Each structure stands twice: as structure tokens, then as C-alpha cells.
Coordinates of C-alpha atoms in Angstrom, one line a residue:
Chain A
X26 CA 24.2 -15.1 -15.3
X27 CA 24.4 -11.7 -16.8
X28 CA 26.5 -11.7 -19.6
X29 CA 28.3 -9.2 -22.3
X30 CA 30.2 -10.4 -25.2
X31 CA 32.8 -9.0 -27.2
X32 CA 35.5 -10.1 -29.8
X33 CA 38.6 -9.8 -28.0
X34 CA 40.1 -8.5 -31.7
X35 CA 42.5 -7.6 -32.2
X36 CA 40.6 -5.0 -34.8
X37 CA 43.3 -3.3 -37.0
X38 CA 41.9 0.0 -39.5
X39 CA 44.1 2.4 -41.2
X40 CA 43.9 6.0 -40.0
X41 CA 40.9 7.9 -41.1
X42 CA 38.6 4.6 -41.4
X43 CA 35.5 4.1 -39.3
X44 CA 36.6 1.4 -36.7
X45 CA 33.1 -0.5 -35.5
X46 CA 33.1 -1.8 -32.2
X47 CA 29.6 -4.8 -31.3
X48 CA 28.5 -5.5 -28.0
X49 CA 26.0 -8.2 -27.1
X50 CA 24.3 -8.8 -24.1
X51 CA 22.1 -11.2 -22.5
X52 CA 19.8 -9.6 -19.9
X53 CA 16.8 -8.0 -21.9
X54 CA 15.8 -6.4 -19.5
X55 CA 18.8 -4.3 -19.3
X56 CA 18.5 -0.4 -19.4
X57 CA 21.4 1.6 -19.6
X58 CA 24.8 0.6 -21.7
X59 CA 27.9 2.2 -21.6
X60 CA 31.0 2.1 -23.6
X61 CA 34.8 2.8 -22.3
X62 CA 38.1 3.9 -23.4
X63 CA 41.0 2.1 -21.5
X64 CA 44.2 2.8 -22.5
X65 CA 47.2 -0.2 -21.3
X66 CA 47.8 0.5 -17.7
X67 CA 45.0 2.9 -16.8
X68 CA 41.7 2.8 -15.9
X69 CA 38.7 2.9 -18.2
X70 CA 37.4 6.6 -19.1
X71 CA 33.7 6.8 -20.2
X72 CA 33.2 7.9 -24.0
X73 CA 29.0 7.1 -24.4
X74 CA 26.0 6.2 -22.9
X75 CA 22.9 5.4 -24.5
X76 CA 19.5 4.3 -23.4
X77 CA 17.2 4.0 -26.1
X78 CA 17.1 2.7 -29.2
X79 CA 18.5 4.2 -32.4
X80 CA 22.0 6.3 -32.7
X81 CA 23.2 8.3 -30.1
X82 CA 26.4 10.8 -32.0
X83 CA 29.1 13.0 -29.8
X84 CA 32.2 14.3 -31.9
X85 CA 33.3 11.2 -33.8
X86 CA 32.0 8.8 -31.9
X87 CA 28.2 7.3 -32.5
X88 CA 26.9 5.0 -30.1
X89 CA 23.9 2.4 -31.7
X90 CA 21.4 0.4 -29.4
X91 CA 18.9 -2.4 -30.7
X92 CA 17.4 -3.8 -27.9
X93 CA 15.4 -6.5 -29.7
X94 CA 18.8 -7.7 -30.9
X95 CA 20.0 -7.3 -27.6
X96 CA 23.1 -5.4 -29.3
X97 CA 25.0 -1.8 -28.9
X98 CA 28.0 -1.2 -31.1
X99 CA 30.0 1.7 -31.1
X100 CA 31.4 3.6 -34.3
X101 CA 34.7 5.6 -34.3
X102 CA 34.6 8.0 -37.7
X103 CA 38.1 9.3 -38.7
X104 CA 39.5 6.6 -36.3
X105 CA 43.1 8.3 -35.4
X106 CA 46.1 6.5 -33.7
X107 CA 45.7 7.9 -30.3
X108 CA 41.9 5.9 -30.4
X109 CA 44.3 2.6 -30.2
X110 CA 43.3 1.0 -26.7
X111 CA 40.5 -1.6 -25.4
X112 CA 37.3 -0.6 -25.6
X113 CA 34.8 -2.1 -23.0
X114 CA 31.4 -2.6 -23.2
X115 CA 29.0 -2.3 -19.9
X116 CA 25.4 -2.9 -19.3
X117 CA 23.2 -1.9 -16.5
X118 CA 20.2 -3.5 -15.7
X119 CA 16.8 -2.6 -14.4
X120 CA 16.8 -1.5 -10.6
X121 CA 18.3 1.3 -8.3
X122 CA 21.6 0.1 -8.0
X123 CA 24.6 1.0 -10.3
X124 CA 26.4 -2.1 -10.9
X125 CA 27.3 -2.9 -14.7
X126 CA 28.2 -5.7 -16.2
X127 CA 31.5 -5.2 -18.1
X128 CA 32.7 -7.2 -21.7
X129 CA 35.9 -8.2 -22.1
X130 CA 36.8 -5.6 -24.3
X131 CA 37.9 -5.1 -28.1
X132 CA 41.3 -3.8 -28.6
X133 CA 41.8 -1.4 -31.3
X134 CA 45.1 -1.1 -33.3
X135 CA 44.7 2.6 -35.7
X136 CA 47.6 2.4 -37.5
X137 CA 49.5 5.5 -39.9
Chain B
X61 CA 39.9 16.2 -13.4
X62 CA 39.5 13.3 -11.7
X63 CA 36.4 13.0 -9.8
X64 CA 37.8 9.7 -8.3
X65 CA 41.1 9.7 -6.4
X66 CA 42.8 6.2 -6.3
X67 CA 46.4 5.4 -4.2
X68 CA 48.9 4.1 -4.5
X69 CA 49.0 4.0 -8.3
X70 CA 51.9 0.9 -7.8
X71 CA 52.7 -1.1 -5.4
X72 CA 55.2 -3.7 -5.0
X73 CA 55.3 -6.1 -1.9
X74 CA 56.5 -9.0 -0.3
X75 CA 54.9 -12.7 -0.1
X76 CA 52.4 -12.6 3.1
X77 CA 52.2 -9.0 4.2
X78 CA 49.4 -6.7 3.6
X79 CA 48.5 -3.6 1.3
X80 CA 46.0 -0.8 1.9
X81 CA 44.9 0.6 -1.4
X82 CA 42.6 3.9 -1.1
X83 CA 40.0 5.4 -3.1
X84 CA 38.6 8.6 -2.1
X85 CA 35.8 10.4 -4.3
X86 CA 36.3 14.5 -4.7
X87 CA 33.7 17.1 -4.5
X88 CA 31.0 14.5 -3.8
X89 CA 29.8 11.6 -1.5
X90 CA 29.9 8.4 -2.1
X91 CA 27.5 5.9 -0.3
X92 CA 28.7 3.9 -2.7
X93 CA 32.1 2.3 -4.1
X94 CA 32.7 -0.9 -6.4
X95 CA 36.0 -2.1 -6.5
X96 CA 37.3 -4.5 -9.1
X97 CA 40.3 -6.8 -10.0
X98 CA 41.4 -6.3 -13.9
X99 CA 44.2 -9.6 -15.2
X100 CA 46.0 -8.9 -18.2
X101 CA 43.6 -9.2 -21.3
X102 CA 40.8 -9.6 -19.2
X103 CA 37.5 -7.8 -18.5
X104 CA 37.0 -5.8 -14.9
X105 CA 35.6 -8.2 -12.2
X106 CA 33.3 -7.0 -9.7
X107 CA 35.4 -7.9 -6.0
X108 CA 32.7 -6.1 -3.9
X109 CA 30.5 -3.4 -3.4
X110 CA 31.7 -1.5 -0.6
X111 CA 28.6 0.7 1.3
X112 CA 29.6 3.6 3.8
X113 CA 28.7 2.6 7.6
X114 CA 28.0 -0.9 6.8
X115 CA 29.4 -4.4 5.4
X116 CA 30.8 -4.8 2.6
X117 CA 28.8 -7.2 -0.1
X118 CA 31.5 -9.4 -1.5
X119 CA 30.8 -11.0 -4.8
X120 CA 30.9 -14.9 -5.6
X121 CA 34.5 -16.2 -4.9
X122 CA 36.1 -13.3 -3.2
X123 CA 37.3 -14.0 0.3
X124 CA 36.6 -11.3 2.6
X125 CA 38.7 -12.0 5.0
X126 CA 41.6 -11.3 2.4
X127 CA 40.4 -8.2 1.5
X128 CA 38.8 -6.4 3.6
X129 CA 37.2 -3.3 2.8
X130 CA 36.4 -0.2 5.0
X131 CA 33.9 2.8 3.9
X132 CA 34.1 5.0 7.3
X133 CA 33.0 8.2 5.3
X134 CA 31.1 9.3 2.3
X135 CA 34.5 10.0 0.3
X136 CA 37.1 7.0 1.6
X137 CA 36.6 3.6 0.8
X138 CA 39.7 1.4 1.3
X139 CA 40.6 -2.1 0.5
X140 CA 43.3 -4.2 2.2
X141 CA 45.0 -7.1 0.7
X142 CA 46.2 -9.3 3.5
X143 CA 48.7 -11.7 3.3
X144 CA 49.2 -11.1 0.0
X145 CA 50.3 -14.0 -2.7
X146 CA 51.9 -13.4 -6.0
X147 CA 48.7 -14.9 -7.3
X148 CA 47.0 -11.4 -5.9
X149 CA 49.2 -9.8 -8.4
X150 CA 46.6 -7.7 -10.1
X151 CA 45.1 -4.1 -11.4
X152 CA 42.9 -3.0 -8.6
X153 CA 40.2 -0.5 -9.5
X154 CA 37.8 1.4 -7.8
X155 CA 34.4 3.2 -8.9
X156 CA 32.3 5.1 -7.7
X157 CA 28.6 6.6 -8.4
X158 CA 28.2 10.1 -9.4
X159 CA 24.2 11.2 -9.9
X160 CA 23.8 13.6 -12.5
X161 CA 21.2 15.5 -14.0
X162 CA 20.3 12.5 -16.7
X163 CA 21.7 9.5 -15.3
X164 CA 24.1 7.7 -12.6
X165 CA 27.8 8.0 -13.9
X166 CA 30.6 5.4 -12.8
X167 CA 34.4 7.2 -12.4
X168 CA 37.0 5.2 -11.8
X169 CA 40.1 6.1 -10.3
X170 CA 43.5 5.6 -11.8
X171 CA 43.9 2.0 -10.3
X172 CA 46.7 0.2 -8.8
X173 CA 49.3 -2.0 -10.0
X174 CA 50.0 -4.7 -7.3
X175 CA 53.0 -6.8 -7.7
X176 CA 53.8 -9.3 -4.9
X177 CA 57.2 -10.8 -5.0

């Protein structure tokens, strides 16, 4: 069974820390991970993908992948209230079909 | 703008009758649609995988003769929750596969709050 594991949280920073989001998954052979933005009541909105290992950055968001940990976090610099939601992990594996494998999410609280 | 249309975004409905929920991709085909159940505080859950001109493929659990899904054409996949129980109560979401230049992208539609009374 394909598993992805994240701390529920909640995970409370004041405005203008970096917020730091972790990920762990269970399939090494997994290829492609994703991380999502869902706000309460909608559906989840694509922020990053990575595939290889190292940092990946885009605007204020930096996505990090260690495969031999089997771990991908995600870091929110200048973390504002409007980035308050659940953020949800997902992890592809290898093979042609696009089916990910989803965490449970981390919910974020930025408060003023 | 959304590259994934979902409807209805709410629904309410009565013990034992049925609700079509439809998810249409824009500006490209879709050979492809997942659609998912989401319970408060919980992660998505893969339902099925529903594949244009053929049978769906339902995952572990998931009755398909309570929801049924239908992909006639490349841009309309739609699931039907028959005889609906409050315990069907859910957020319903659909995805679909968009190839890009660099990798396969997942869109979501806006999902749909089912609420049987």
C-alpha cells in the first residue's frame, strides 16, 4: 500500500515567517510529487511540482525533494494570511498513468 | 480559468433518490477523469478512474452500482449517486489529466457539496 504522511497540524506562524510544510512517502520508486493549496470548501489548486532532487523555488514558495529520505517539504517565505488553508501532499509513481497518491494534508493558520 | 468545469457546485437531496454530478474538461480532451470523495479533515480518496468509451475502474470499496460513472466523450465524465444515504454526504471532486510540455498536470474542478437529508 502506497502511502503519504503528513502532520495533520494544525501549524500556526506569525505573518512574515517561513511556514515549513514535510511530506513523507513510502513508494521509492515514486517520480513526480506535487504539493496543493486547498482552501475550506474548494478544491485543491496546484502550487509546485518537483522531480528531482534538490530545491525547486517559484515566487515564495520553494519546493525540496530527497529521495533517499523518501521526503519533499514545501517552504512558504513571508507566509501571509491569505496562505492559511490545507496543504496536500501527492506522489506519483513510476508508469504512464496519472494517479497520485494524496496526504492528508497540513493545515496552516498565518496569523496578523 | 478553470481548465476543469465541475456541476453542480451544491447539492442537497432527499434519502434514496439519485444525483448526477458532471465534470467536463475545457479546451482539451480528456481520455481520462479521476473522481474522488473528500470527508471533513480528510485527505482526497480515489472513487474511480473513469476512461472515455469504456468501464469505469472502481477502486477498492466503492460500489459501482452506486455510483455509476459515464465518459461518452473526451470532455464529460459524469458520476451518479443512486439511492443516495446521508452517509454519501460528501465533497465530490473530479480531475482530470492535462499533458503539457514538461509533465502531466491534474485540474480539478470546483467540486460538489452533497448533502442528503
Amino acid at each position: 500500500q502506497k502511502e503519504v504522511e503528513q502532520n495533520s497540524g494544525p501549524l500556526s506562524v506569525p505573518e512574515g515567517a517561513i511556514a515549513s510544510l514535510n511530506c513523507t512517502y513510502s513508494d521509492r520508486g515514486s517520480q513526480s510529487f506535487f504539493w496543493y493549496r486547498q482552501y475550506s470548501g474548494k478544491s485543491p489548486e496546484l502550487i509546485m511540482f518537483i522531480y528531482s532532487n534538490g530545491d525547486k523555488e517559484d515566487g515564495r514558495f520553494t519546493a525540496q525533494l530527497n529521495k533517499a529520505s523518501q521526503y519533499v517539504s514545501l517552504l512558504i517565505r513571508d507566509s501571509q494570511p491569505s496562505d492559511s488553508a490545507t496543504y496536500l501532499c501527492a506522489v506519483k509513481g513510476s508508469g504512464g498513468s496519472y494517479i497520485p497518491t494524496f496526504g492528508r494534508g497540513t493545515s496552516l493558520i498565518v496569523h496578523p | 480559468g478553470a481548465v476543469v468545469s465541475q456541476h453542480p457546485s451544491r447539492v442537497i437531496c432527499k434519502s434514496g433518490t439519485s444525483v448526477k454530478i458532471e465534470c467536463r474538461s475545457l479546451d482539451f480532451q480528456a481520455t481520462t477523469m479521476f473522481w474522488y470523495r473528500q470527508f471533513p479533515k480528510q485527505s482526497l480518496m480515489l472513487m474511480a478512474t473513469s476512461n472515455e468509451g469504456s468501464k469505469a475502474t472502481y477502486e477498492q470499496g466503492v460500489e459501482k452500482d452506486k455510483f455509476l460513472i459515464n465518459h461518452a466523450s473526451l470532455t464529460l465524465s459524469t458520476l451518479t449517486v443512486t439511492s443516495a444515504h446521508p452517509e454519501d454526504s460528501s465533497f465530490y471532486i473530479c480531475s482530470a489529466p492535462r499533458r503539457g510540455s514538461t509533465n502531466t498536470e491534474a485540474f480539478f474542478g470546483q467540486g460538489t457539496r452533497l448533502t442528503v437529508v
